[in-house]
Amino acid sequence: MDRRFDTKIAIVLRDDLETWQRLNVTAFLASGIAAAFPQIIGEPYEDADGTPYLAVFGQPVLVFEGSKEAITEAHARAVRREAATAVFTSDMFRTGNDDDNRAVVRAVGRDHLDLVGLAVHAPRNAVDKILKGTHLHR
């Protein structure tokens, strides 16, 4: 069944990250969207033997990549559009907990964040415009 959703969940990663960093940033950013929008979580799963599994997003998560400049521009567009946004900065790789993560983001002004990842959840067309200049991750 091909279903079109009114909203889009998208994560954009900086194209110069190592593989482990890409995976870590994607997981962190997806959790931010899930926490802010519990209504987009589907029902729990169960296999044929009755083994229960956790519920996950009820719609696709698209992963994009782009240059440092493209992510900075996407962030500015997301802020201007007041889109729900999660960020991951390079400084967060040097911390080990949520309190320190928030502190390193709080220490830097919005226009000076060294973004390595960004997640947005918004109407489909808004997300397309926000992510202009990035492309689907390969």
PDB file of C-alpha atoms in Angstrom:
ATOM      1  CA  MET A   1       0.000   0.000   0.000  1.00  0.00           C
ATOM      2  CA  ASP A   2       1.454   3.379  -1.034  1.00  0.00           C
ATOM      3  CA  ARG A   3       0.417   5.931   1.553  1.00  0.00           C
ATOM      4  CA  ARG A   4       1.200   9.648   1.363  1.00  0.00           C
ATOM      5  CA  PHE A   5       1.700  11.389   4.683  1.00  0.00           C
ATOM      6  CA  ASP A   6       0.889  15.044   5.307  1.00  0.00           C
ATOM      7  CA  THR A   7       4.146  15.473   7.188  1.00  0.00           C
ATOM      8  CA  LYS A   8       7.698  14.388   6.593  1.00  0.00           C
ATOM      9  CA  ILE A   9      10.392  13.275   9.015  1.00  0.00           C
ATOM     10  CA  ALA A  10      13.825  14.077   7.633  1.00  0.00           C
ATOM     11  CA  ILE A  11      17.324  13.921   9.023  1.00  0.00           C
ATOM     12  CA  VAL A  12      20.224  15.589   7.254  1.00  0.00           C
ATOM     13  CA  LEU A  13      23.817  14.662   8.058  1.00  0.00           C
ATOM     14  CA  ARG A  14      26.995  16.490   7.225  1.00  0.00           C
ATOM     15  CA  ASP A  15      28.725  14.688   4.390  1.00  0.00           C
ATOM     16  CA  ASP A  16      32.144  14.597   6.084  1.00  0.00           C
ATOM     17  CA  LEU A  17      31.144  12.429   9.072  1.00  0.00           C
ATOM     18  CA  GLU A  18      32.590   8.989   9.733  1.00  0.00           C
ATOM     19  CA  THR A  19      30.167   6.056   9.543  1.00  0.00           C
ATOM     20  CA  TRP A  20      29.887   5.640  13.330  1.00  0.00           C
ATOM     21  CA  GLN A  21      29.157   9.363  13.652  1.00  0.00           C
ATOM     22  CA  ARG A  22      26.414   9.226  11.000  1.00  0.00           C
ATOM     23  CA  LEU A  23      24.702   6.356  12.780  1.00  0.00           C
ATOM     24  CA  ASN A  24      25.013   7.970  16.212  1.00  0.00           C
ATOM     25  CA  VAL A  25      23.711  11.355  15.028  1.00  0.00           C
ATOM     26  CA  THR A  26      20.792   9.738  13.178  1.00  0.00           C
ATOM     27  CA  ALA A  27      19.724   7.813  16.274  1.00  0.00           C
ATOM     28  CA  PHE A  28      19.944  10.873  18.533  1.00  0.00           C
ATOM     29  CA  LEU A  29      18.032  13.107  16.145  1.00  0.00           C
ATOM     30  CA  ALA A  30      15.289  10.530  15.494  1.00  0.00           C
ATOM     31  CA  SER A  31      14.732  10.243  19.236  1.00  0.00           C
ATOM     32  CA  GLY A  32      14.141  13.991  19.406  1.00  0.00           C
ATOM     33  CA  ILE A  33      11.380  13.828  16.816  1.00  0.00           C
ATOM     34  CA  ALA A  34       9.832  10.786  18.527  1.00  0.00           C
ATOM     35  CA  ALA A  35       9.828  12.544  21.909  1.00  0.00           C
ATOM     36  CA  ALA A  36       8.178  15.679  20.521  1.00  0.00           C
ATOM     37  CA  PHE A  37       5.540  13.894  18.429  1.00  0.00           C
ATOM     38  CA  PRO A  38       4.324  10.712  20.146  1.00  0.00           C
ATOM     39  CA  GLN A  39       1.285  10.699  17.857  1.00  0.00           C
ATOM     40  CA  ILE A  40       3.494   9.698  14.894  1.00  0.00           C
ATOM     41  CA  ILE A  41       4.539   6.488  16.635  1.00  0.00           C
ATOM     42  CA  GLY A  42       2.710   3.449  15.294  1.00  0.00           C
ATOM     43  CA  GLU A  43       1.363   0.481  17.199  1.00  0.00           C
ATOM     44  CA  PRO A  44       3.636  -2.120  18.829  1.00  0.00           C
ATOM     45  CA  TYR A  45       4.733  -5.073  16.710  1.00  0.00           C
ATOM     46  CA  GLU A  46       4.228  -8.764  17.372  1.00  0.00           C
ATOM     47  CA  ASP A  47       5.539 -11.750  15.467  1.00  0.00           C
ATOM     48  CA  ALA A  48       3.604 -14.936  14.624  1.00  0.00           C
ATOM     49  CA  ASP A  49       4.733 -16.511  17.913  1.00  0.00           C
ATOM     50  CA  GLY A  50       3.283 -13.643  19.954  1.00  0.00           C
ATOM     51  CA  THR A  51       6.659 -12.114  20.853  1.00  0.00           C
ATOM     52  CA  PRO A  52       6.097  -8.394  21.459  1.00  0.00           C
ATOM     53  CA  TYR A  53       8.292  -5.654  19.957  1.00  0.00           C
ATOM     54  CA  LEU A  54       8.405  -1.916  20.514  1.00  0.00           C
ATOM     55  CA  ALA A  55       6.417   0.511  18.404  1.00  0.00           C
ATOM     56  CA  VAL A  56       8.353   2.663  15.921  1.00  0.00           C
ATOM     57  CA  PHE A  57       7.544   5.632  13.713  1.00  0.00           C
ATOM     58  CA  GLY A  58       4.376   5.069  11.711  1.00  0.00           C
ATOM     59  CA  GLN A  59       5.863   6.852   8.692  1.00  0.00           C
ATOM     60  CA  PRO A  60       9.214   6.748   6.889  1.00  0.00           C
ATOM     61  CA  VAL A  61      12.250   8.665   8.092  1.00  0.00           C
ATOM     62  CA  LEU A  62      14.222  10.037   5.158  1.00  0.00           C
ATOM     63  CA  VAL A  63      17.957  10.551   5.645  1.00  0.00           C
ATOM     64  CA  PHE A  64      19.754  13.214   3.621  1.00  0.00           C
ATOM     65  CA  GLU A  65      23.311  14.482   3.494  1.00  0.00           C
ATOM     66  CA  GLY A  66      24.886  17.775   2.635  1.00  0.00           C
ATOM     67  CA  SER A  67      27.850  20.035   3.151  1.00  0.00           C
ATOM     68  CA  LYS A  68      28.413  22.063   6.296  1.00  0.00           C
ATOM     69  CA  GLU A  69      27.080  25.090   4.426  1.00  0.00           C
ATOM     70  CA  ALA A  70      23.969  23.256   3.195  1.00  0.00           C
ATOM     71  CA  ILE A  71      23.112  22.120   6.737  1.00  0.00           C
ATOM     72  CA  THR A  72      23.666  25.645   8.082  1.00  0.00           C
ATOM     73  CA  GLU A  73      21.311  27.021   5.418  1.00  0.00           C
ATOM     74  CA  ALA A  74      18.739  24.289   6.105  1.00  0.00           C
ATOM     75  CA  HIS A  75      18.873  25.131   9.819  1.00  0.00           C
ATOM     76  CA  ALA A  76      18.262  28.826   9.089  1.00  0.00           C
ATOM     77  CA  ARG A  77      15.272  27.948   6.879  1.00  0.00           C
ATOM     78  CA  ALA A  78      13.869  25.591   9.538  1.00  0.00           C
ATOM     79  CA  VAL A  79      14.147  28.296  12.203  1.00  0.00           C
ATOM     80  CA  ARG A  80      12.503  30.892   9.911  1.00  0.00           C
ATOM     81  CA  ARG A  81       9.642  28.471   9.205  1.00  0.00           C
ATOM     82  CA  GLU A  82       9.357  27.574  12.895  1.00  0.00           C
ATOM     83  CA  ALA A  83       9.659  23.891  11.991  1.00  0.00           C
ATOM     84  CA  ALA A  84      10.145  21.349  14.768  1.00  0.00           C
ATOM     85  CA  THR A  85      13.906  20.869  14.746  1.00  0.00           C
ATOM     86  CA  ALA A  86      16.490  18.779  16.575  1.00  0.00           C
ATOM     87  CA  VAL A  87      20.206  19.575  16.284  1.00  0.00           C
ATOM     88  CA  PHE A  88      23.470  17.741  16.803  1.00  0.00           C
ATOM     89  CA  THR A  89      26.669  19.799  16.966  1.00  0.00           C
ATOM     90  CA  SER A  90      30.285  18.714  16.655  1.00  0.00           C
ATOM     91  CA  ASP A  91      30.820  19.589  20.327  1.00  0.00           C
ATOM     92  CA  MET A  92      28.336  16.874  21.320  1.00  0.00           C
ATOM     93  CA  PHE A  93      30.823  14.198  20.190  1.00  0.00           C
ATOM     94  CA  ARG A  94      33.031  15.244  23.133  1.00  0.00           C
ATOM     95  CA  THR A  95      30.379  14.867  25.830  1.00  0.00           C
ATOM     96  CA  GLY A  96      29.093  11.773  27.520  1.00  0.00           C
ATOM     97  CA  ASN A  97      25.632  12.700  28.745  1.00  0.00           C
ATOM     98  CA  ASP A  98      22.490  14.660  28.019  1.00  0.00           C
ATOM     99  CA  ASP A  99      23.233  17.470  30.493  1.00  0.00           C
ATOM    100  CA  ASP A 100      26.593  18.193  28.864  1.00  0.00           C
ATOM    101  CA  ASN A 101      25.036  17.942  25.390  1.00  0.00           C
ATOM    102  CA  ARG A 102      22.515  20.642  26.260  1.00  0.00           C
ATOM    103  CA  ALA A 103      25.261  22.776  27.828  1.00  0.00           C
ATOM    104  CA  VAL A 104      27.458  22.756  24.708  1.00  0.00           C
ATOM    105  CA  VAL A 105      24.507  23.732  22.516  1.00  0.00           C
ATOM    106  CA  ARG A 106      23.421  26.441  24.966  1.00  0.00           C
ATOM    107  CA  ALA A 107      26.956  27.911  24.951  1.00  0.00           C
ATOM    108  CA  VAL A 108      26.820  28.862  21.257  1.00  0.00           C
ATOM    109  CA  GLY A 109      24.527  31.284  19.435  1.00  0.00           C
ATOM    110  CA  ARG A 110      22.137  29.867  16.829  1.00  0.00           C
ATOM    111  CA  ASP A 111      24.062  31.287  13.864  1.00  0.00           C
ATOM    112  CA  HIS A 112      27.375  29.878  15.110  1.00  0.00           C
ATOM    113  CA  LEU A 113      26.425  26.278  15.901  1.00  0.00           C
ATOM    114  CA  ASP A 114      28.805  23.798  14.230  1.00  0.00           C
ATOM    115  CA  LEU A 115      25.993  21.539  13.025  1.00  0.00           C
ATOM    116  CA  VAL A 116      26.747  17.984  11.967  1.00  0.00           C
ATOM    117  CA  GLY A 117      23.121  16.884  11.896  1.00  0.00           C
ATOM    118  CA  LEU A 118      19.630  18.294  11.825  1.00  0.00           C
ATOM    119  CA  ALA A 119      16.211  16.648  12.049  1.00  0.00           C
ATOM    120  CA  VAL A 120      12.941  18.279  11.042  1.00  0.00           C
ATOM    121  CA  HIS A 121       9.308  17.278  11.213  1.00  0.00           C
ATOM    122  CA  ALA A 122       6.914  19.510   9.323  1.00  0.00           C
ATOM    123  CA  PRO A 123       4.465  19.492   6.411  1.00  0.00           C
ATOM    124  CA  ARG A 124       5.945  17.710   3.398  1.00  0.00           C
ATOM    125  CA  ASN A 125       6.370  20.767   1.198  1.00  0.00           C
ATOM    126  CA  ALA A 126       7.998  22.762   4.021  1.00  0.00           C
ATOM    127  CA  VAL A 127      10.566  20.009   4.636  1.00  0.00           C
ATOM    128  CA  ASP A 128      11.347  19.878   0.905  1.00  0.00           C
ATOM    129  CA  LYS A 129      12.041  23.633   0.920  1.00  0.00           C
ATOM    130  CA  ILE A 130      14.046  23.491   4.158  1.00  0.00           C
ATOM    131  CA  LEU A 131      16.330  20.749   2.809  1.00  0.00           C
ATOM    132  CA  LYS A 132      16.998  22.402  -0.547  1.00  0.00           C
ATOM    133  CA  GLY A 133      20.676  21.897  -1.371  1.00  0.00           C
ATOM    134  CA  THR A 134      20.920  18.468   0.283  1.00  0.00           C
ATOM    135  CA  HIS A 135      20.342  15.045  -1.257  1.00  0.00           C
ATOM    136  CA  LEU A 136      19.204  11.605  -0.101  1.00  0.00           C
ATOM    137  CA  HIS A 137      21.953   9.768   1.755  1.00  0.00           C
ATOM    138  CA  ARG A 138      23.596   7.013  -0.259  1.00  0.00           C
TER     139      ARG A 138
END
